mmCIF file of C-alpha atoms and ligand atoms in Angstrom:
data_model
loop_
_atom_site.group_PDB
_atom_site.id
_atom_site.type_symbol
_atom_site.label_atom_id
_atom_site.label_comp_id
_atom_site.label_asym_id
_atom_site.label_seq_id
_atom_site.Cartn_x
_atom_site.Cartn_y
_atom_site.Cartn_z
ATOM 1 C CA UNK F 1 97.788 103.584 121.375
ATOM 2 C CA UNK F 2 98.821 107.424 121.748
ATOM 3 C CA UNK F 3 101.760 107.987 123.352
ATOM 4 C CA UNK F 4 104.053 110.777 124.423
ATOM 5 C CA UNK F 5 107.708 111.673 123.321
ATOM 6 C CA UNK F 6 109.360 110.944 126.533
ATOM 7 C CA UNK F 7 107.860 107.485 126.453
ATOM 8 C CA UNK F 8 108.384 106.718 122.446
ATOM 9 C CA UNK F 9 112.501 107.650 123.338
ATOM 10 C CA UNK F 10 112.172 104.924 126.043
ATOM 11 C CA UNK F 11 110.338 102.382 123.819
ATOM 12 C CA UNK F 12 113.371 102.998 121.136
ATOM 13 C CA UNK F 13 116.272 102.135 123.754
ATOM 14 C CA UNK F 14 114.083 99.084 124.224
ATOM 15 C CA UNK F 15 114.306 98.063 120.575
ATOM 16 C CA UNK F 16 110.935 98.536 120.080
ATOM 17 C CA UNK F 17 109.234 100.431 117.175
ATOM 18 C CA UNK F 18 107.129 103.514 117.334
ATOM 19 C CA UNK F 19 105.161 106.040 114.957
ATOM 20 C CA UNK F 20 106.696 108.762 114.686
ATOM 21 C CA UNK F 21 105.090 112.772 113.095
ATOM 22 C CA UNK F 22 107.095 113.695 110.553
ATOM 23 C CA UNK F 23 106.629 116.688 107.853
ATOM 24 C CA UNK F 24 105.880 114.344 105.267
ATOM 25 C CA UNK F 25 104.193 111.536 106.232
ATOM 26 C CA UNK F 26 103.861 109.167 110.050
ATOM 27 C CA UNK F 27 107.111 106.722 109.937
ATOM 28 C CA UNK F 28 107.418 103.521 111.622
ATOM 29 C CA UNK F 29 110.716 104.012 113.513
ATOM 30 C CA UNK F 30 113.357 101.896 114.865
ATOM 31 C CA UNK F 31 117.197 102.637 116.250
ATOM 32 C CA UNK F 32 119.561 101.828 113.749
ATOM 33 C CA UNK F 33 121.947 99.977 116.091
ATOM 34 C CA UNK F 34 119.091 97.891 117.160
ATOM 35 C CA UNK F 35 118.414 95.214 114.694
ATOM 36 C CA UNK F 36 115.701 93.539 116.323
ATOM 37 C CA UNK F 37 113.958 96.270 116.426
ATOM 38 C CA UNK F 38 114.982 96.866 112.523
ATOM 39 C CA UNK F 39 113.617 93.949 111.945
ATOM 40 C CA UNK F 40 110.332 94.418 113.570
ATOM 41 C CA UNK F 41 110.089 97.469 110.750
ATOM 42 C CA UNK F 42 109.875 94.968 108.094
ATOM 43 C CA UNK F 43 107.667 91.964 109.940
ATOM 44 C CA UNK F 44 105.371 94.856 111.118
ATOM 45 C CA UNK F 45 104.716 96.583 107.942
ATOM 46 C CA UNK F 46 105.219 93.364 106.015
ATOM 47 C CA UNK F 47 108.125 94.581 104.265
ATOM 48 C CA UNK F 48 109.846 92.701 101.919
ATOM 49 C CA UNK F 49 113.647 92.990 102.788
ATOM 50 C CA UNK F 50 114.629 94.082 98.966
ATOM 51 C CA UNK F 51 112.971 97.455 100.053
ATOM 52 C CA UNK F 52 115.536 99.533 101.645
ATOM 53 C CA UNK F 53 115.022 102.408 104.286
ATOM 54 C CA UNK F 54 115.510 105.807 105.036
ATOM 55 C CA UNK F 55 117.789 106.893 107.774
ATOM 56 C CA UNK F 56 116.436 110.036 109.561
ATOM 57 C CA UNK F 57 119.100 112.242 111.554
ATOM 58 C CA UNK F 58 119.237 115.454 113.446
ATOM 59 C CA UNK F 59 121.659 117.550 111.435
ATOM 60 C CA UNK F 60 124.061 117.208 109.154
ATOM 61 C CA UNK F 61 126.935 116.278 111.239
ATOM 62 C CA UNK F 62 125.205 113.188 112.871
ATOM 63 C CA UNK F 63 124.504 112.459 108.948
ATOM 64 C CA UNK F 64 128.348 112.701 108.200
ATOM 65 C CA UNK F 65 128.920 109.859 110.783
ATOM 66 C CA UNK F 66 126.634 107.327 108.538
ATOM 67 C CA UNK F 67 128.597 107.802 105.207
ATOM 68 C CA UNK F 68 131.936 107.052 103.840
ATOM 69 C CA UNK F 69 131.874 110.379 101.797
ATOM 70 C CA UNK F 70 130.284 113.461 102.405
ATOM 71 C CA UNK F 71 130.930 115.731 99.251
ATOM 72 C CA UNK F 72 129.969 119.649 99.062
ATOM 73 C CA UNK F 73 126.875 118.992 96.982
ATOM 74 C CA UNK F 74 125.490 116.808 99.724
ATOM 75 C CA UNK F 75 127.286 119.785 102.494
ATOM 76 C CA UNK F 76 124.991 122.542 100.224
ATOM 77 C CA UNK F 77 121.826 120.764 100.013
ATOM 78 C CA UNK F 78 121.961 120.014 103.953
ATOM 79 C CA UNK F 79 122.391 123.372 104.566
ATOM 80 C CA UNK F 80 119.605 124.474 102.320
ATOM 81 C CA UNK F 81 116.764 122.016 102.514
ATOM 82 C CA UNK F 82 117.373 120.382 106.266
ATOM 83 C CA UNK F 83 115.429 119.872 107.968
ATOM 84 C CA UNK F 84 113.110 119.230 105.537
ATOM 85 C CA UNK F 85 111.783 116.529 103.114
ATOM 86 C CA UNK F 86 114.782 115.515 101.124
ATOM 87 C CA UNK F 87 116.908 112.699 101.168
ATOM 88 C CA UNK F 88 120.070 112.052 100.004
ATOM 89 C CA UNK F 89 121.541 108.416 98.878
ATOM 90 C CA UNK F 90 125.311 108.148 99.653
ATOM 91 C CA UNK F 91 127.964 105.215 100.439
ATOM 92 C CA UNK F 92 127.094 103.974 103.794
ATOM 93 C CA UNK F 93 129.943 103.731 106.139
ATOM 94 C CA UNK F 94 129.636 100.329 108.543
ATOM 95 C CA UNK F 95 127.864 102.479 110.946
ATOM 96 C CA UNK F 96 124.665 101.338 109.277
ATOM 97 C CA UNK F 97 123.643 97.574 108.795
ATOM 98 C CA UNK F 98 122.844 96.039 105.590
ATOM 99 C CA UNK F 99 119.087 95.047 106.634
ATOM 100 C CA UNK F 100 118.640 98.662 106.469
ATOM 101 C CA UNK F 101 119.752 99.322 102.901
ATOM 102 C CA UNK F 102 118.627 95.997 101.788
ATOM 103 C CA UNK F 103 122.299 95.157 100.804
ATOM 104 C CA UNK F 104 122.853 98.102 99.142
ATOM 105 C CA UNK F 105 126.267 99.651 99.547
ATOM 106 C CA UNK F 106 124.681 103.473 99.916
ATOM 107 C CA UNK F 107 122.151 104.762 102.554
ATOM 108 C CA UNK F 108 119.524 107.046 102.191
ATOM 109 C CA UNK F 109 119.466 110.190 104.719
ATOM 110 C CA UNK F 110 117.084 112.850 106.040
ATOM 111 C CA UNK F 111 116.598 115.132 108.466
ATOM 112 C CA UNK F 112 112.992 115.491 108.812
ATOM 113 C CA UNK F 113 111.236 118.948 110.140
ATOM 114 C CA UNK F 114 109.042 118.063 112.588
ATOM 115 C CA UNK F 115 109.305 119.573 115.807
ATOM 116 C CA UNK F 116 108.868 115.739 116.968
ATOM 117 C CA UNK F 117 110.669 113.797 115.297
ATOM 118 C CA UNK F 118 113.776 116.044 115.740
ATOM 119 C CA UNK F 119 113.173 116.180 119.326
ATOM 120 C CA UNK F 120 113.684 112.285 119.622
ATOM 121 C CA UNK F 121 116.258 112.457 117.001
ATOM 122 C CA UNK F 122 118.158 115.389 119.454
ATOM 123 C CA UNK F 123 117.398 113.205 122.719
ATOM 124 C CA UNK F 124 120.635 111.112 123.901
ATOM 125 C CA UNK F 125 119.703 108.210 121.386
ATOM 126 C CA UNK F 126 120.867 106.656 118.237
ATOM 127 C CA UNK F 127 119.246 108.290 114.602
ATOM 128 C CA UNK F 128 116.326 105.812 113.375
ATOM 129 C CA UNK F 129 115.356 104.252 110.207
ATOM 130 C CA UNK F 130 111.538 105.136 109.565
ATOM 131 C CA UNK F 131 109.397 103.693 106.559
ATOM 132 C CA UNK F 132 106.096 105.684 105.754
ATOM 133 C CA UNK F 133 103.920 103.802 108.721
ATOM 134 C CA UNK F 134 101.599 102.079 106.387
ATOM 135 C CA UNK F 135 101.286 98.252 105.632
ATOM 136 C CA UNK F 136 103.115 97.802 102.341
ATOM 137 C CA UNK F 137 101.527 98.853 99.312
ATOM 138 C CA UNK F 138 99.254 100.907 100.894
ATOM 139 C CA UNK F 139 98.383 104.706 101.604
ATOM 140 C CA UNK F 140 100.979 106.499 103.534
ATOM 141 C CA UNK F 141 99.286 107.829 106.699
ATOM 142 C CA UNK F 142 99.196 111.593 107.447
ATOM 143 C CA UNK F 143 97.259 111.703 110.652
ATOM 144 C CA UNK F 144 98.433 109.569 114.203
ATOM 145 C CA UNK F 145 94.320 108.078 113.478
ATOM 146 C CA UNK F 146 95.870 107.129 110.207
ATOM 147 C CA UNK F 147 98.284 104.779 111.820
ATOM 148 C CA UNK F 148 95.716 103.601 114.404
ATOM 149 C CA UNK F 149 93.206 102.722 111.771
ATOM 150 C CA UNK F 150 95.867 101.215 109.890
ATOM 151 C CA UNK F 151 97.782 98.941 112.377
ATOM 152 C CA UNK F 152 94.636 98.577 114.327
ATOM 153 C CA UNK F 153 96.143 99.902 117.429
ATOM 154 C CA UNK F 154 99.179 97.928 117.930
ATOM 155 C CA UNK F 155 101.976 100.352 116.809
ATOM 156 C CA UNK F 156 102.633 102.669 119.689
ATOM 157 C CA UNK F 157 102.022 106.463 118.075
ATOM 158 C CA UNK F 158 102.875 109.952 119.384
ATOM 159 C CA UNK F 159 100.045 112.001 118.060
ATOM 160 C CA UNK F 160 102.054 115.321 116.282
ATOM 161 C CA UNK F 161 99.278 116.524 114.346
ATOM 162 C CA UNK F 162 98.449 116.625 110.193
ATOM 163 C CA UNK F 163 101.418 116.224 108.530
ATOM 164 C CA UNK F 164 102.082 119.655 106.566
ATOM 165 C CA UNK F 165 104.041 118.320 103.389
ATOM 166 C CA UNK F 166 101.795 115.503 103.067
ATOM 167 C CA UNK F 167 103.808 113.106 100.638
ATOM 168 C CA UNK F 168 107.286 111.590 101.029
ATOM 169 C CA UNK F 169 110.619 113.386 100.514
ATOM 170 C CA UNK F 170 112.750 113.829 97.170
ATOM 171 C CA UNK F 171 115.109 110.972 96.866
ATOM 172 C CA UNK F 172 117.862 112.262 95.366
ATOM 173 C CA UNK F 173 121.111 110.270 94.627
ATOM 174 C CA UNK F 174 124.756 111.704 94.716
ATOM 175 C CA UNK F 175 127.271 109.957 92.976
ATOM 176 C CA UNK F 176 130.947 111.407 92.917
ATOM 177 C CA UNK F 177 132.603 110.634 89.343
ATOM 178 C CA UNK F 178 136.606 112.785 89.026
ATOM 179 C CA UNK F 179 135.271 115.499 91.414
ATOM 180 C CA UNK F 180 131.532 116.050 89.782
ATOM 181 C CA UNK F 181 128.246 114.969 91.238
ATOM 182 C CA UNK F 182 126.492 113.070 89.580
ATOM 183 C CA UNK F 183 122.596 113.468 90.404
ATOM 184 C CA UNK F 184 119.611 111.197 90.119
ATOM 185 C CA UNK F 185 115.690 111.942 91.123
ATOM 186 C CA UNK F 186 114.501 108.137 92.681
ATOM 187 C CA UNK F 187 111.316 109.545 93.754
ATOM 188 C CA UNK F 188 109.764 112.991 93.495
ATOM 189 C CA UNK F 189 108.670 114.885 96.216
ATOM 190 C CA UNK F 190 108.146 118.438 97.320
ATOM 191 C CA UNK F 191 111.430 119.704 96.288
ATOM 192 C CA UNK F 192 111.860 119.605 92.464
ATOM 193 C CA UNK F 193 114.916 119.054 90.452
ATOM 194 C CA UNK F 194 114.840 122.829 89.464
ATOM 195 C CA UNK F 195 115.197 124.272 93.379
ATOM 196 C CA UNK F 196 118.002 121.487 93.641
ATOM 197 C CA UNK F 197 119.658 122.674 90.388
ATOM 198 C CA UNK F 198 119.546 126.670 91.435
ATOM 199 C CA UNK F 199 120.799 126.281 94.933
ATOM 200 C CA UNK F 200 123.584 124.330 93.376
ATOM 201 C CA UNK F 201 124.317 126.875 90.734
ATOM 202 C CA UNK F 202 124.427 129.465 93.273
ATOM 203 C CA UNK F 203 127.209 128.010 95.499
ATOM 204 C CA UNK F 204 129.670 127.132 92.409
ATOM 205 C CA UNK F 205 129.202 123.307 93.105
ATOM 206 C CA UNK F 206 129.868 121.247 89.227
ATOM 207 C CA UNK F 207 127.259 118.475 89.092
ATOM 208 C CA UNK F 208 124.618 117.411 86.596
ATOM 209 C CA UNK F 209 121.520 115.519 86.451
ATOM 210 C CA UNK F 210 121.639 112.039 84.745
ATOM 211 C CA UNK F 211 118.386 110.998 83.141
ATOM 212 C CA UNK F 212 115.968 108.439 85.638
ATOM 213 C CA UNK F 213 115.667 105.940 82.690
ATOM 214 C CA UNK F 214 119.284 104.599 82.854
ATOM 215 C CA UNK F 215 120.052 100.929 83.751
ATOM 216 C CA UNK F 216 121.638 101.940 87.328
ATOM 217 C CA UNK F 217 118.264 104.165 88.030
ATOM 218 C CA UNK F 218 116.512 100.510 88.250
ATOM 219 C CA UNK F 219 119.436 99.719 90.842
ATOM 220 C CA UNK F 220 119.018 102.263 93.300
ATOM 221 C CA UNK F 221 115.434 102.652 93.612
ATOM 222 C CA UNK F 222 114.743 98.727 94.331
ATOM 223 C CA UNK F 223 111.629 100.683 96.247
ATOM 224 C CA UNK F 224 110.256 102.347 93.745
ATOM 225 C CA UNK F 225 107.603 99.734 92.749
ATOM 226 C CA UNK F 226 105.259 100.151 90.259
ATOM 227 C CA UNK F 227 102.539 99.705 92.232
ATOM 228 C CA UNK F 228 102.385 101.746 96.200
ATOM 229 C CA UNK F 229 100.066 103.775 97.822
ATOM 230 C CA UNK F 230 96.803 102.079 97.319
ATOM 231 C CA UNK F 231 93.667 102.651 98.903
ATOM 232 C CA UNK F 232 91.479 99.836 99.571
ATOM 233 C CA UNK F 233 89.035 100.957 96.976
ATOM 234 C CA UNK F 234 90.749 100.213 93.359
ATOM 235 C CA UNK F 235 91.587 104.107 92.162
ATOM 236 C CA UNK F 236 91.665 104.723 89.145
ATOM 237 C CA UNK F 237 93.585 106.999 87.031
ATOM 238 C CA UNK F 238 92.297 108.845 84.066
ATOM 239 C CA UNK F 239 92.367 111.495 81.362
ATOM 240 C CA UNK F 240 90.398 114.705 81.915
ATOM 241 C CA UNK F 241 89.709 115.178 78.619
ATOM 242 C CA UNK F 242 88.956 112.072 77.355
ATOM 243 C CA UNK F 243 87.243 109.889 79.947
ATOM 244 C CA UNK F 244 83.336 110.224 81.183
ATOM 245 C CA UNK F 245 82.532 108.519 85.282
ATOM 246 C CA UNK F 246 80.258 105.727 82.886
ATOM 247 C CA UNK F 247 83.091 104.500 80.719
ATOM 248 C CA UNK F 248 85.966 104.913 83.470
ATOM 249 C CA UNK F 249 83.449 102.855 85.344
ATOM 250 C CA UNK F 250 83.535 100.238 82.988
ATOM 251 C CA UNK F 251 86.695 99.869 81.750
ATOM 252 C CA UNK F 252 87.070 99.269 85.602
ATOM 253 C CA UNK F 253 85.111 96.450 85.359
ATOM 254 C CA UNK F 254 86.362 95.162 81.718
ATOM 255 C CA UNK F 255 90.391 95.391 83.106
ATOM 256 C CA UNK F 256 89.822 93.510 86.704
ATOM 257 C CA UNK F 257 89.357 89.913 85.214
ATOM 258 C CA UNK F 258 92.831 90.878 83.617
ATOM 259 C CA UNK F 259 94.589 91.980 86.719
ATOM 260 C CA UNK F 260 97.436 89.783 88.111
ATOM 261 C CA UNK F 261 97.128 89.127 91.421
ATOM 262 C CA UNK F 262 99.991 90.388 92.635
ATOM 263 C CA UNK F 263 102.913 92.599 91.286
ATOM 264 C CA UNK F 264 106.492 93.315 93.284
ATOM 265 C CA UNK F 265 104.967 91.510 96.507
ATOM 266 C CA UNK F 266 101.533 94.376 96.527
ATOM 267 C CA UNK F 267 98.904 92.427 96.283
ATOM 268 C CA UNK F 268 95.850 93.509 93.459
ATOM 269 C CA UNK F 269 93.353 91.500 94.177
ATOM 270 C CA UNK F 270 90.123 93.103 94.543
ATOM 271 C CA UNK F 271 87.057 91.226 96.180
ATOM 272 C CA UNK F 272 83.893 92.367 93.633
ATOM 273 C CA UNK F 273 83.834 92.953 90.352
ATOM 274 C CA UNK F 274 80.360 95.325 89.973
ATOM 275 C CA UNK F 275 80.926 98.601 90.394
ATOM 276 C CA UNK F 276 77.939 100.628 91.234
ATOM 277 C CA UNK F 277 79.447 103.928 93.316
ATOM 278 C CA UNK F 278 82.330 105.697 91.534
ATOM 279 C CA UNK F 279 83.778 108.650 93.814
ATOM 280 C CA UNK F 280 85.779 111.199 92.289
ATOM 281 C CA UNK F 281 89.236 112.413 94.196
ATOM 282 C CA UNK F 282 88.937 116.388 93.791
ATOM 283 C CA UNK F 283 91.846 118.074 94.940
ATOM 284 C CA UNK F 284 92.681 121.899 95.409
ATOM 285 C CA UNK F 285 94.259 123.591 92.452
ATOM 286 C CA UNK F 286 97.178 124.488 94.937
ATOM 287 C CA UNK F 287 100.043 121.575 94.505
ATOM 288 C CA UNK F 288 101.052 122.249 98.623
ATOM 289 C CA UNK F 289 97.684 122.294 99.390
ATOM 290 C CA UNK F 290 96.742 118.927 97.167
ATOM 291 C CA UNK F 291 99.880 117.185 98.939
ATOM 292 C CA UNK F 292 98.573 117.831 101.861
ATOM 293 C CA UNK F 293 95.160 116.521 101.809
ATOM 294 C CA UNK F 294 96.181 113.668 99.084
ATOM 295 C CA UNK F 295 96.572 110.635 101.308
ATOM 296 C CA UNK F 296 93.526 112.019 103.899
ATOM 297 C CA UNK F 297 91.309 111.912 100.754
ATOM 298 C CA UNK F 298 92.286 108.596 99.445
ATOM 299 C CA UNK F 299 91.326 107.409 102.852
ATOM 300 C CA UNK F 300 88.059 108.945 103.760
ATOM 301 C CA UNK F 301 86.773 108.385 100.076
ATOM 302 C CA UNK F 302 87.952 104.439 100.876
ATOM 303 C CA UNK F 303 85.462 105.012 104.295
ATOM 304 C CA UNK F 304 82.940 107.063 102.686
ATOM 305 C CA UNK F 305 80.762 103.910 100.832
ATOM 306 C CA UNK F 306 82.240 104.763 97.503
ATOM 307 C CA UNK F 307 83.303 101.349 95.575
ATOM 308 C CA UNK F 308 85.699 102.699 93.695
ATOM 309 C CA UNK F 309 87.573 106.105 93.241
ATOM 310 C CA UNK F 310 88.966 108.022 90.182
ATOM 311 C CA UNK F 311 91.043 111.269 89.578
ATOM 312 C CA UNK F 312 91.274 112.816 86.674
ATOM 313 C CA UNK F 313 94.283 114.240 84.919
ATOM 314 C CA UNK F 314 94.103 117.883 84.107
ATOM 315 C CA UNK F 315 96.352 120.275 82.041
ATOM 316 C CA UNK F 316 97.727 122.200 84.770
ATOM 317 C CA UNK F 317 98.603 118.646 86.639
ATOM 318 C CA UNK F 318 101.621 118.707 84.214
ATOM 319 C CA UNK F 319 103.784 121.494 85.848
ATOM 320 C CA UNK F 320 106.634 120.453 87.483
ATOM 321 C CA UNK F 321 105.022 121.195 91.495
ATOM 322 C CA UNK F 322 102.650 118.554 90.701
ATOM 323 C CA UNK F 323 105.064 115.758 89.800
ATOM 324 C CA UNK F 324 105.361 114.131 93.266
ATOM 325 C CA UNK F 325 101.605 114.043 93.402
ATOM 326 C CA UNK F 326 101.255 112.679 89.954
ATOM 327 C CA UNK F 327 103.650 110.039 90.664
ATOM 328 C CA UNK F 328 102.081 108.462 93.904
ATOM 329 C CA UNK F 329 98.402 108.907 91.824
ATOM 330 C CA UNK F 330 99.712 106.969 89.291
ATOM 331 C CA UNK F 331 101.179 103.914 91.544
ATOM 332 C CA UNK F 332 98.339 104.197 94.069
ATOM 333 C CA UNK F 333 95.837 103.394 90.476
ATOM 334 C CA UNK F 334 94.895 100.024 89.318
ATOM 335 C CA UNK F 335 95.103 100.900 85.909
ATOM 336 C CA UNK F 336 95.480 103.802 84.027
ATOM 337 C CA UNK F 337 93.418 105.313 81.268
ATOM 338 C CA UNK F 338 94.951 107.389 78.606
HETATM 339 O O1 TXA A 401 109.326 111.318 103.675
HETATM 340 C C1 TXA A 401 109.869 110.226 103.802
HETATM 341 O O2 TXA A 401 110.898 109.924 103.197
HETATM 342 C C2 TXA A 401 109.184 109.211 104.747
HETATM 343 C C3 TXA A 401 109.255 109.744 106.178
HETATM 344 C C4 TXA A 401 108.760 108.753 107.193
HETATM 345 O O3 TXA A 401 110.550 110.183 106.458
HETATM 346 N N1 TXA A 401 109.786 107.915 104.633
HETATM 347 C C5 TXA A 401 109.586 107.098 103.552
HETATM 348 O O4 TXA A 401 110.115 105.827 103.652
HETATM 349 O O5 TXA A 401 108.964 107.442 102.576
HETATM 350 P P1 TXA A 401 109.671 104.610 102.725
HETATM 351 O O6 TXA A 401 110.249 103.399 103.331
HETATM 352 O O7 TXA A 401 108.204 104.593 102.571
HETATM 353 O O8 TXA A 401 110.414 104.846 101.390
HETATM 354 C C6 TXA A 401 111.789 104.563 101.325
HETATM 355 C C7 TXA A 401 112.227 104.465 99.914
HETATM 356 C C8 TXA A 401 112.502 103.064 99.435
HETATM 357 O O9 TXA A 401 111.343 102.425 99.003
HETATM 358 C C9 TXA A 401 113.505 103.300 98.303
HETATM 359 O O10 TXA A 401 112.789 103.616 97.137
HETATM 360 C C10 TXA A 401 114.239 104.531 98.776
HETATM 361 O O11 TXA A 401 113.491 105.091 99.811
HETATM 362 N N2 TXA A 401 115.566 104.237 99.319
HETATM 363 C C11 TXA A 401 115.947 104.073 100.605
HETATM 364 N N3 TXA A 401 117.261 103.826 100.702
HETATM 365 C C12 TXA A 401 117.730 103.816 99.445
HETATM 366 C C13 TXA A 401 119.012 103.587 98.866
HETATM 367 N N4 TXA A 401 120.078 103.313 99.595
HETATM 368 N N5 TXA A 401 119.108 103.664 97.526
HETATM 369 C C14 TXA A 401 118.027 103.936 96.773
HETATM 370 N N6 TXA A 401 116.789 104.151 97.241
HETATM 371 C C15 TXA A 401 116.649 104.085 98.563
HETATM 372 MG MG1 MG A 402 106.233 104.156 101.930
#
């Protein structure tokens, strides 16, 4: 059902939960200080509660309220990238419940860019926690139809148009140790490590990056499962250079009887096992562009009579402005060919 931003504020006082535009991808919002309606997030997307979510707020100072620090590096980020499609993970203050961070003592925070979103965010009610508005696992949906399709119309939706980013935010993680941050990528996005690290060089702020293999890394990002994103066609993922449709084909078919049938709570089970109509995902040479259509094509090609789908890596697919695309590719895959 399509609805309209006066009536998707009213539905939030109400406690219920509504799809919201954002620049990045549709969320499935709910008030923070409603915890029914919180709830309702995770029984709606079927959620498991280990997976914490994002906070979205209108500026910085509303974001200020939710933590128990707010250090320059997080001040000089706001100011740069909000609104916009980073998030940053800091000590929650009480102001946000535990269901929301999944236990987790620090919340992650955005202010997202849609003219939308912020207008229910600037409307007289509370900020709201918003997963991508997808069941879990799955594609993230880019289109309102996308969140029709994939709720089968019972998630109320305001209809905001294609979503211009097209993949979710940077996570980025800010830990204060004597006085120096202390930064960690949990999930790649739009805005790379290297616009972070400039914009922090420029205003005199001491920080560094710690590497995303250490033990704590694992910590944080209880989210960041190996397996998300899926279409409902097995994808898979290969090398340009080395793979042929025939044999990518068939080491579909020779790796399926392998599979387990779930992993992290995503289920893998897939319901043939001859493949006869391989669909290749072709995406523009333009990362901006490619993150924008990514999640439309992973769709229609699931819709289009294809049986399965695969993308192939390419040399230029390496550079850092392809990273967050690589990354969801690589989850959204059933296996991986090297
Ligand atoms: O672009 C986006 O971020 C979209 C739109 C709707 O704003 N939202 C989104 O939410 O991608 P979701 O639920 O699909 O992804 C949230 C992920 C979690 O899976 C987890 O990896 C990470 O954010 N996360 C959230 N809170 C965290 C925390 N306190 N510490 C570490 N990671 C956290
Ligand atoms: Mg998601």
């Amino acid at each position: 059902m399509f609805i309209r931003p006066d009536d998707a504020v009213a539905l939030l006082d109400s406690a219920e939960v509504v799809g919201v535009p954002t620049e990045t991808v549709y969320g499935l919002a709910a008030r923070i200080d409603k915890p029914a309606a919180v709830e309702k997030i995770f029984s709606t997307k079927a959620r498991p509660f280990f997976d914490p979510l994002i906070v979205h707020v209108r500026d910085a100072e509303q974001a200020r309220s939710l933590v128990l620090e707010w250090p320059r590096v997080a001040e000089v980020l706001a100011a740069r990238f909000w609104p916009g499609p980073l998030t940053l993970v800091l000590p929650k203050s009480a102001a946000v419940s535990s269901m929301i961070t999944s236990g987790l003592e620090t919340v992650g925070l955005r202010c997202p860019r849609h003219p939308i979103a912020l207008e229910l965010l600037r409307a007289p009610s509370a900020p709201f926690a918003a997963p991508s508005a997808n069941r879990f696992g799955r594609t993230s949906p880019t289109t309102a139809q996308h969140v029709e399709d994939e709720f089968e119309g019972r998630v109320p939706v305001i209809d905001g148009g294609a979503c211009d980013v097209g993949i979710e935010s940077t996570i980025l993680s800010v830990v204060m140790r004597d006085g120096r941050a202390e930064l960690q990528i949990l999930r790649k996005g739009a805005i790379s490590a290297s616009q972070i690290s400039e914009v922090l060089h420029r205003a005199g702020v001491p920080f560094h990056f710690s590497e995303a293999a250490s033990v704590a890394a694992k910590v944080q990002a209880p989210g960041q499962i190996k397996h998300h994103y899926m279409p409902a066609i097995p994808l898979v993922y290969a090398d340009g250079s080395s793979w042929t449709e025939e044999q990518i084909t068939k080491e579909l078919v020779k790796a399926l009887p392998r599979l387990p049938k779930e992993v992290q709570g995503v289920k893998l089970e897939v319901n043939q096992s001859t493949f006869l109509k391989p669909a290749q995902l072709g995406l523009p040479s333009d990362p901006a562009r490619a993150a924008r259509l990514l999640y439309s094509e992973l769709r229609r090609i699931a819709q289009s009579g294809a049986d399965h789908i695969y993308f192939l890596e390419e040399e230029i697919h390496r550079t850092e402005p392809w990273q967050g695309i690589i990354d969801r590719l690589q989850r959204a895959s059933i296996i991986k060919l090297n």
